[in-house]
Amino acid sequence: MELSDHLFRREAGRMVAALTRVFGVHNLALAEDVVQDAFCRAMEVWRMRGVPENPSAWLMATAKNRALDVLRRQRTARTFAPELGRLLESEWTLAPVVEELFAANAIKDDLLRMMFSCCHPRLSEEAQVALMLNILCGFSVDEIAGAFVSSHAAIEKRIARAKKIFSGSKRLFDVTAPAEFSKRLPAVQRALYFLFNEGYHGASPETAVRTELCHEAIRLGVILLDHPLGGTPSSYALSALMCFDAARLPSRVDASGNLISLFDQDRSLWDQNLVLKGLKLMELSASGPELTEYHVEAAIASIYSTAARAEETNWQTIVSLYDTLMTICPSPIVALNRAIAVAQRDGPERGLEEIAAIKDRDRLSAYPFYAAALGELELRSGREDAAREHFRTAQGLARNPMERRFLDRRMEACDRPGNGAA
Amino acid sequence: MSEFTFLYRGSDPSGSPEQMQKTMQKWVAWFKELGASGHIKDPGHPLERTGKVVKGNQKSVHDGPYAEAKDVVGGYTLIEAKDLAQAVELSKGCPILEVGGSVEVRPIRILNM
């Protein structure tokens, strides 16, 4: 029996979610210990006796048995999940109750409960995402620090603080209360999108690391869709958007780790399965009266992802979608992307005008792709010197070596007049 | 062919789930390789880290063994190899060596009557 990729990591999330449900949110650390213990047992036994037929079930059964041990041994010294109360105190009910809580369906809800609990309103988005990665996705502090290009100490502190707030809440989030659910849903969606973008645009130089973050976000999105209250049109739109963008991941970076602009990407590398999945999800998102930013962004991404060649992109539609997006959630970044689409439609000079007209343009000054966009449009207008200056500014702001190398090559393009193509 | 035991010492498995899975997969690969080349007589068993130690004429029973973590035998395997040199060579593939553990290679003495 071979272990599937990331099985331990995935199972860590499922086990800790189930155990926290049984032990109570204040015993998160205990749940994590039991998970670690289950992995140690698996290691010791499997490495000699081979991996069992169903490794997930083995791990879950080990965690369950260990949970029963702990509950029996510590029930007088500790309090466990308050909502289970006396059920855990009597031998008559203990085993059947725990058995029920470890059933596959119960665990699916536990994951969702955990996801919502991690998006505690007192936590920043960064903290919510770090907590989700740690608890639900089984990433260690070091792995999260690597993905966020942050120091071990900074992430450790962020997670420790988040866990304190998490464990301090009286109980896990109640996913059966519709009003509460809808109130927190936007925060959960934002956190998932944040996680996805951290992978998509993030600073980690390792493509593999970033791809994993994207896929974790998609995976958590599926858990959300599987729940009757979670599968809202906006959740479908968010999942669609993530699928479209993820479809292009294989071509965003070439074999030597260079960032490739959308126009130059090898479109044959795009994951057509994900594009199809995205289209299906987008269809499901088209119901109800609400048009969210996810709907519009998914629509834009779908146009990029379904154009067989860059020249076939329908810029007219993209510009009007950006117009809509500007009415739903106006921001300088959205305006910049809109201006770039206008440039594609009407030429670089028009694009530059649009950029010059962006309100709060100064808020873009630290964003490398603002200067890079100016450089690109100046270059296409035949003003190489101005373009080079903008690329130089962008390079000073670049967040990682990959972005720096990309801008290097754009500066080189300025030395070859007439070579405006990205 | 002669028989040997590999005694695995030390290395409490720890780390992130991903790291543990990677270590685990190395063991599986190593065992597969040993098995494919016909060197495994018995894959053996893991041993619990603690049990009892019975001592002396009084047959006194103690908890234990309380050796240092790095000295505790965590499991054993029965290996078939041409000679000690080959068995030692085979042991060098053991992933426990990468995490500060050790493999003790001991020939099994067979009585020739």
JSON list of C-alpha atoms in Angstrom, two decimals, chain A residues 29 65 75 87 131 172 184-185 274 312 334 355 422:
[
{"chain": "A", "resi": 29, "resn": "ALA", "atom": "CA", "xyz": [-3.45, 21.43, 22.71]},
{"chain": "A", "resi": 65, "resn": "ASN", "atom": "CA", "xyz": [-8.96, 4.88, 20.95]},
{"chain": "A", "resi": 75, "resn": "ARG", "atom": "CA", "xyz": [-12.73, 12.86, 33.21]},
{"chain": "A", "resi": 87, "resn": "LEU", "atom": "CA", "xyz": [-22.66, 11.89, 27.90]},
{"chain": "A", "resi": 131, "resn": "LEU", "atom": "CA", "xyz": [-4.37, 29.13, 12.11]},
{"chain": "A", "resi": 172, "resn": "LEU", "atom": "CA", "xyz": [-16.65, 25.78, 18.64]},
{"chain": "A", "resi": 184, "resn": "ARG", "atom": "CA", "xyz": [-19.36, 34.71, 9.44]},
{"chain": "A", "resi": 185, "resn": "LEU", "atom": "CA", "xyz": [-19.40, 33.24, 5.94]},
{"chain": "A", "resi": 274, "resn": "LEU", "atom": "CA", "xyz": [-9.70, 22.77, -13.61]},
{"chain": "A", "resi": 312, "resn": "GLU", "atom": "CA", "xyz": [-8.36, 36.08, -28.81]},
{"chain": "A", "resi": 334, "resn": "VAL", "atom": "CA", "xyz": [-9.04, 47.00, -9.50]},
{"chain": "A", "resi": 355, "resn": "ILE", "atom": "CA", "xyz": [-3.90, 54.98, -15.04]},
{"chain": "A", "resi": 422, "resn": "ALA", "atom": "CA", "xyz": [5.94, 41.15, -23.09]}
]
